């Protein structure tokens, strides 16, 4: 099967957008399968920057892009994104799953309310209604695009959510939702069958996750996670496709680590050192503009990511940024209760982190090769692509990627 699934290896914002954009020219179809507008996938095209939130970042390279059933959609936001993307490509070949759930203003309000109730234990969500939209889906009172065919049904669904949340809504809101819906209606279809046919007919299909492995609702640092399946396993449920269609997996890892929002971060840097790296890497959230927490590369974390996602390949991004630092530290293991631990466990904060130090490649490029060789030998997964800058073409091929 000619498919490749791309996941994030850390806490999100690994540079998936740029890597997916690069890969997409070799794929007929690009598919998003989880998350919502909490995602921000950046691609710098000439002097313009595209921040994909809902549309797959393979938009420019692939003939067709698909938003699959696992995504939760703020329709207004999607309409805006489509309008913006029209300035980059004359024909928009977009397919949206009729089974995808919708994020409404009630979900936005619920997200803010829940964060407020959590108080000091807040997650630091993007406040885009993502958790509540999945909460409605799993609670079996969500709204799917298919429900928009009947105004009465839509009104009934919204009323139920309103009752459950104890948040009122104006009936005029139904009409404004329907107006937005009409703007995307022509793109809506049964994407599961479409993708199944494409794959069976030998088309090349690229699947892209939003977020990163350790904010997966099952495998991440719960409760400081998002509400969807961000790991390789998510691609089957998020598209409705048989697991047998997925055989190759590529993980995108940043050459260091960043995290937005709260939660465990064993290799976090603080103070001036953190400020320097944050500024070199322009580590401010694509979706919310929040400063990202920054830290050293964490090999125990990547070891777990390799296993959880069945990674065949890795793309390592932002080596240009890390190379600006004076010296480079990499976590190689942890210690807990006096024992050495080789693999990150999202439910246990280690007592201590053990580091190795590497020389900067600011003046000597061979030091970068040593860094890359070290990561490959520790993870036993080839690093096939290396991100060397923000621009679209600042990417180096370091190994063969076969499907
Ligand atoms: P994503 O969510 O994984 O797609 O990542 P984001 O787009 O949220 O954040 C990654 C940021 O790093 C964006 O601003 C990208 O333009 C930028 N970026 C991606 N790869 C590289 C790279 O190799 N070098 C540099 N300097 N910037 C990069
Ligand atoms: P991309 O696809 C980084 C984080 C939020 C918060 C937690 C829960 O660009 O890598 P949510 O709004 O999803 O309920 O917030 O998850 N988060 C991300 N962090 N990159 C993302 O997406 C993220 N999407 C959500 O900051 O900590
Ligand atoms: Mg991002």
Coordinates of C-alpha atoms in Angstrom, one line a residue, residues 23-392:
X23 CA 6.5 15.3 1.2
X24 CA 3.1 16.1 -0.3
X25 CA 4.3 16.7 -3.9
X26 CA 4.9 12.9 -4.0
X27 CA 1.4 12.0 -2.9
X28 CA -1.9 12.2 -4.8
X29 CA -3.9 12.8 -1.6
X30 CA -3.1 14.4 1.8
X31 CA -5.4 13.6 4.7
X32 CA -5.9 15.2 8.2
X33 CA -7.3 12.7 10.7
X34 CA -7.5 14.2 14.2
X35 CA -7.7 17.4 16.2
X36 CA -9.2 20.7 15.1
X37 CA -8.1 24.3 14.8
X38 CA -6.0 23.9 17.9
X39 CA -3.4 22.7 15.4
X40 CA -1.2 25.3 13.6
X41 CA 1.0 23.9 10.8
X42 CA 3.3 26.5 9.3
X43 CA 4.7 26.6 5.8
X44 CA 6.7 29.6 4.7
X45 CA 6.1 30.1 0.9
X46 CA 8.4 32.9 -0.4
X47 CA 7.5 36.0 1.6
X48 CA 4.1 34.6 2.7
X49 CA 3.3 32.3 5.6
X50 CA 0.6 29.8 5.6
X51 CA -0.7 28.6 9.0
X52 CA -2.9 25.5 8.3
X53 CA -5.3 24.8 11.1
X54 CA -7.9 22.5 9.6
X55 CA -6.9 21.9 6.0
X56 CA -4.0 19.4 5.5
X57 CA -0.6 20.9 5.1
X58 CA -0.2 18.8 2.0
X59 CA -2.5 21.3 0.3
X60 CA 0.0 22.8 -2.1
X61 CA 1.7 19.5 -3.1
X62 CA -1.2 17.0 -3.4
X63 CA -4.0 17.1 -6.0
X64 CA -6.6 16.4 -3.3
X65 CA -6.9 17.1 0.4
X66 CA -9.2 15.4 2.8
X67 CA -10.4 16.3 6.3
X68 CA -11.4 12.9 7.7
X69 CA -14.0 11.9 10.3
X70 CA -11.6 12.2 13.3
X71 CA -11.2 16.0 12.9
X72 CA -13.5 18.4 14.8
X73 CA -14.4 21.4 12.7
X74 CA -15.2 25.0 13.5
X75 CA -17.0 25.7 10.2
X76 CA -16.5 29.4 10.3
X77 CA -12.8 29.0 10.7
X78 CA -12.7 26.5 7.9
X79 CA -14.5 28.8 5.5
X80 CA -11.9 31.5 6.3
X81 CA -9.0 29.1 5.8
X82 CA -10.4 28.0 2.4
X83 CA -10.8 31.6 1.3
X84 CA -7.2 32.4 2.3
X85 CA -5.8 29.3 0.6
X86 CA -7.6 30.2 -2.7
X87 CA -4.9 32.9 -3.1
X88 CA -2.3 30.1 -3.3
X89 CA -4.0 27.6 -5.6
X90 CA -6.7 28.2 -8.2
X91 CA -8.5 24.9 -7.8
X92 CA -9.4 23.7 -4.4
X93 CA -9.9 19.9 -4.4
X94 CA -11.1 19.4 -0.9
X95 CA -13.2 16.6 0.6
X96 CA -14.6 16.8 4.1
X97 CA -16.1 13.8 5.9
X98 CA -19.8 14.0 6.5
X99 CA -19.1 12.2 9.8
X100 CA -16.8 14.9 11.2
X101 CA -18.1 16.6 14.3
X102 CA -18.6 20.3 14.6
X103 CA -17.3 22.7 17.2
X104 CA -19.9 25.3 18.1
X105 CA -19.9 28.4 20.2
X106 CA -21.3 26.3 23.1
X107 CA -18.1 24.2 23.0
X108 CA -15.9 27.4 23.1
X109 CA -17.8 28.6 26.1
X110 CA -17.5 25.2 27.8
X111 CA -13.7 25.1 27.2
X112 CA -13.3 28.4 29.0
X113 CA -15.6 27.3 31.7
X114 CA -13.7 24.0 32.3
X115 CA -10.4 25.8 32.4
X116 CA -11.7 28.2 35.0
X117 CA -13.2 25.4 37.1
X118 CA -9.8 23.6 37.0
X119 CA -8.2 26.6 38.5
X120 CA -4.6 26.0 39.5
X121 CA -4.8 22.6 37.7
X122 CA -5.8 24.1 34.4
X123 CA -4.5 22.4 31.2
X124 CA -3.7 25.6 29.3
X125 CA -5.9 24.5 26.3
X126 CA -6.0 26.6 23.2
X127 CA -9.6 27.5 24.1
X128 CA -10.8 26.4 20.7
X129 CA -13.5 24.1 22.1
X130 CA -11.6 21.0 21.2
X131 CA -12.0 19.0 24.4
X132 CA -15.7 19.8 24.7
X133 CA -16.3 18.9 21.0
X134 CA -14.8 15.4 21.6
X135 CA -16.6 15.3 24.9
X136 CA -19.9 15.7 23.0
X137 CA -18.8 13.1 20.5
X138 CA -18.0 10.5 23.0
X139 CA -21.0 11.5 25.2
X140 CA -23.1 10.8 22.1
X141 CA -24.7 14.3 21.9
X142 CA -22.3 15.7 19.3
X143 CA -23.2 17.3 16.0
X144 CA -21.9 15.8 12.8
X145 CA -21.9 17.6 9.4
X146 CA -24.4 15.1 8.2
X147 CA -26.8 16.5 10.9
X148 CA -26.9 19.8 9.1
X149 CA -29.1 18.4 6.4
X150 CA -32.1 18.9 8.7
X151 CA -32.6 22.3 10.5
X152 CA -34.9 20.7 13.1
X153 CA -32.4 18.0 13.9
X154 CA -29.6 20.6 14.2
X155 CA -31.7 22.7 16.5
X156 CA -32.5 19.6 18.6
X157 CA -28.8 18.7 18.9
X158 CA -27.8 22.2 19.9
X159 CA -30.6 22.4 22.5
X160 CA -29.4 19.1 24.0
X161 CA -25.8 20.4 24.3
X162 CA -27.2 23.7 25.7
X163 CA -29.2 21.7 28.4
X164 CA -26.2 19.5 29.3
X165 CA -23.8 22.5 29.6
X166 CA -26.4 24.8 31.1
X167 CA -25.4 27.4 28.5
X168 CA -28.1 29.2 26.6
X169 CA -28.0 30.0 22.9
X170 CA -30.0 32.2 20.6
X171 CA -32.0 30.4 17.9
X172 CA -30.5 32.8 15.3
X173 CA -27.2 31.0 15.9
X174 CA -28.7 27.9 14.1
X175 CA -29.1 30.0 11.0
X176 CA -25.7 31.5 11.2
X177 CA -24.3 27.9 11.5
X178 CA -26.3 26.8 8.5
X179 CA -25.1 29.8 6.5
X180 CA -21.5 28.8 7.2
X181 CA -22.3 25.2 6.4
X182 CA -23.7 26.2 3.0
X183 CA -20.2 27.5 2.1
X184 CA -18.6 24.1 2.6
X185 CA -21.5 21.8 1.6
X186 CA -20.1 21.1 -1.8
X187 CA -17.0 19.6 -0.3
X188 CA -18.8 17.2 2.1
X189 CA -18.9 13.5 1.3
X190 CA -18.1 9.9 2.4
X191 CA -14.4 10.3 2.7
X192 CA -13.8 6.8 4.0
X193 CA -15.1 5.2 0.8
X194 CA -13.2 7.7 -1.3
X195 CA -9.9 7.0 0.4
X196 CA -10.4 3.2 0.3
X197 CA -10.9 3.4 -3.5
X198 CA -7.9 5.6 -3.9
X199 CA -5.6 3.3 -2.0
X200 CA -7.0 0.2 -3.7
X201 CA -6.4 1.9 -7.0
X202 CA -2.7 2.4 -6.2
X203 CA -2.9 6.1 -5.4
X204 CA -0.3 7.5 -3.0
X205 CA -1.9 8.8 0.2
X206 CA -0.2 10.8 2.9
X207 CA -1.9 10.9 6.4
X208 CA -1.0 13.7 8.7
X209 CA -1.6 13.9 12.4
X210 CA -2.1 17.1 14.4
X211 CA -0.4 17.6 17.7
X212 CA 2.3 15.3 19.1
X213 CA 2.7 11.8 20.7
X214 CA 2.8 13.0 24.3
X215 CA -0.4 15.0 24.2
X216 CA -2.3 12.0 22.9
X217 CA -5.3 11.4 25.1
X218 CA -4.3 7.8 25.7
X219 CA -0.5 7.7 25.5
X220 CA 0.3 11.3 26.7
X221 CA 0.9 13.1 29.9
X222 CA -2.7 12.9 31.0
X223 CA -4.6 15.0 31.9
X224 CA -2.3 17.6 30.3
X225 CA -3.1 16.3 26.8
X226 CA -5.5 17.2 24.0
X227 CA -8.6 15.1 23.5
X228 CA -7.8 13.2 20.4
X229 CA -5.6 10.3 19.3
X230 CA -2.4 11.9 18.0
X231 CA -0.4 8.7 17.6
X232 CA -0.2 6.3 14.7
X233 CA -3.1 4.3 16.0
X234 CA -5.3 7.3 15.6
X235 CA -5.1 7.1 11.8
X236 CA -7.4 4.1 11.6
X237 CA -10.2 5.4 13.7
X238 CA -9.7 8.9 12.4
X239 CA -10.2 7.9 8.8
X240 CA -12.5 4.8 9.2
X241 CA -10.0 2.8 7.1
X242 CA -8.8 -0.7 7.8
X243 CA -5.5 -0.9 9.8
X244 CA -4.0 -3.0 6.9
X245 CA -3.7 0.2 4.8
X246 CA -1.1 1.6 7.1
X247 CA 2.4 0.2 7.0
X248 CA 4.9 3.1 7.0
X249 CA 5.2 5.7 9.7
X250 CA 7.4 8.8 9.8
X251 CA 7.8 10.8 13.0
X252 CA 8.8 14.5 13.0
X253 CA 11.1 15.4 15.9
X254 CA 12.4 18.9 16.7
X255 CA 16.2 18.9 17.4
X256 CA 15.3 20.1 20.9
X257 CA 11.9 19.9 22.7
X258 CA 9.1 22.4 23.2
X259 CA 5.7 22.4 24.9
X260 CA 2.8 24.8 25.0
X261 CA 0.5 24.6 28.0
X262 CA 1.0 22.8 31.3
X263 CA 2.3 19.3 32.1
X264 CA 5.4 17.2 32.7
X265 CA 8.6 18.3 30.8
X266 CA 11.7 16.5 32.2
X267 CA 14.3 18.3 30.1
X268 CA 12.8 21.8 30.4
X269 CA 15.2 24.7 30.5
X270 CA 14.6 27.9 32.5
X271 CA 15.9 31.4 32.8
X272 CA 18.2 33.0 30.3
X273 CA 19.2 29.8 28.5
X274 CA 15.5 29.1 27.8
X275 CA 15.0 32.7 26.6
X276 CA 17.9 32.4 24.2
X277 CA 16.7 29.2 22.6
X278 CA 13.1 30.4 22.5
X279 CA 14.1 33.5 20.6
X280 CA 16.5 31.7 18.3
X281 CA 13.7 29.2 17.4
X282 CA 10.9 31.8 17.5
X283 CA 9.1 29.5 19.8
X284 CA 5.7 31.2 20.1
X285 CA 2.5 29.3 19.5
X286 CA 1.2 29.2 15.9
X287 CA -2.4 29.1 17.1
X288 CA -2.4 31.1 20.3
X289 CA 0.9 33.1 20.2
X290 CA 1.8 31.9 23.6
X291 CA 5.6 31.5 24.4
X292 CA 6.5 27.8 24.1
X293 CA 8.3 26.2 27.0
X294 CA 11.7 24.9 25.7
X295 CA 14.1 22.1 26.7
X296 CA 16.8 19.8 25.6
X297 CA 16.3 16.9 23.2
X298 CA 14.9 13.9 25.2
X299 CA 16.1 10.6 23.8
X300 CA 14.0 8.5 26.4
X301 CA 10.9 10.4 25.1
X302 CA 11.8 9.6 21.5
X303 CA 12.4 5.9 22.4
X304 CA 8.8 5.7 23.5
X305 CA 7.6 7.7 20.5
X306 CA 9.4 5.2 18.1
X307 CA 7.7 2.3 19.8
X308 CA 4.2 3.8 20.2
X309 CA 4.1 5.0 16.6
X310 CA 6.0 2.1 14.9
X311 CA 8.3 4.6 13.3
X312 CA 10.1 3.6 10.2
X313 CA 11.6 7.1 9.6
X314 CA 12.4 10.3 11.4
X315 CA 12.5 13.9 10.1
X316 CA 14.6 16.0 12.4
X317 CA 13.8 19.7 12.3
X318 CA 15.3 23.0 13.4
X319 CA 18.9 21.9 13.6
X320 CA 19.8 25.4 12.3
X321 CA 18.2 26.8 15.5
X322 CA 19.9 24.4 17.9
X323 CA 23.2 24.9 16.2
X324 CA 23.2 28.6 17.3
X325 CA 23.6 27.5 21.0
X326 CA 27.0 27.4 22.6
X327 CA 26.8 23.9 23.8
X328 CA 24.1 21.2 23.3
X329 CA 22.8 18.8 25.9
X330 CA 20.8 15.7 25.2
X331 CA 19.0 13.6 27.7
X332 CA 20.0 10.0 27.4
X333 CA 18.3 8.4 30.4
X334 CA 16.5 9.2 33.6
X335 CA 16.9 8.0 37.2
X336 CA 14.1 7.0 39.5
X337 CA 14.5 5.5 43.0
X338 CA 18.1 5.0 42.2
X339 CA 17.6 2.9 39.0
X340 CA 18.4 4.0 35.5
X341 CA 15.4 4.4 33.2
X342 CA 15.8 4.4 29.4
X343 CA 12.3 5.2 28.3
X344 CA 9.9 8.1 29.0
X345 CA 6.8 7.1 31.0
X346 CA 4.1 9.8 30.8
X347 CA 2.8 8.8 34.2
X348 CA 6.0 9.0 36.2
X349 CA 8.1 12.2 36.7
X350 CA 11.8 11.0 36.9
X351 CA 13.9 12.0 39.9
X352 CA 16.9 12.9 37.7
X353 CA 17.8 13.3 34.0
X354 CA 21.2 12.2 32.7
X355 CA 22.7 14.3 29.9
X356 CA 25.4 14.0 27.3
X357 CA 27.0 17.2 25.9
X358 CA 27.6 17.8 22.2
X359 CA 29.7 20.5 20.5
X360 CA 27.8 23.2 18.6
X361 CA 27.9 23.1 14.8
X362 CA 27.9 26.8 14.5
X363 CA 31.5 26.8 13.2
X364 CA 32.0 23.1 12.4
X365 CA 29.3 21.3 10.3
X366 CA 30.8 17.9 11.2
X367 CA 29.4 18.3 14.7
X368 CA 25.9 18.3 13.3
X369 CA 26.6 14.9 11.6
X370 CA 27.8 13.6 15.0
X371 CA 24.6 14.7 16.6
X372 CA 22.5 13.1 13.9
X373 CA 24.5 9.9 14.0
X374 CA 24.1 9.7 17.8
X375 CA 20.3 10.1 17.6
X376 CA 20.0 7.5 14.9
X377 CA 22.2 5.0 16.8
X378 CA 20.2 5.5 20.0
X379 CA 16.8 5.2 18.3
X380 CA 17.8 2.7 15.6
X381 CA 15.5 4.6 13.1
X382 CA 16.9 6.4 10.1
X383 CA 16.7 10.2 10.0
X384 CA 15.7 10.7 6.4
X385 CA 15.0 14.5 6.4
X386 CA 16.7 17.3 8.2
X387 CA 15.1 20.8 8.6
X388 CA 17.7 23.5 8.2
X389 CA 15.6 26.6 8.2
X390 CA 12.1 28.1 8.2
X391 CA 11.7 28.4 4.4
X392 CA 10.0 25.7 2.5

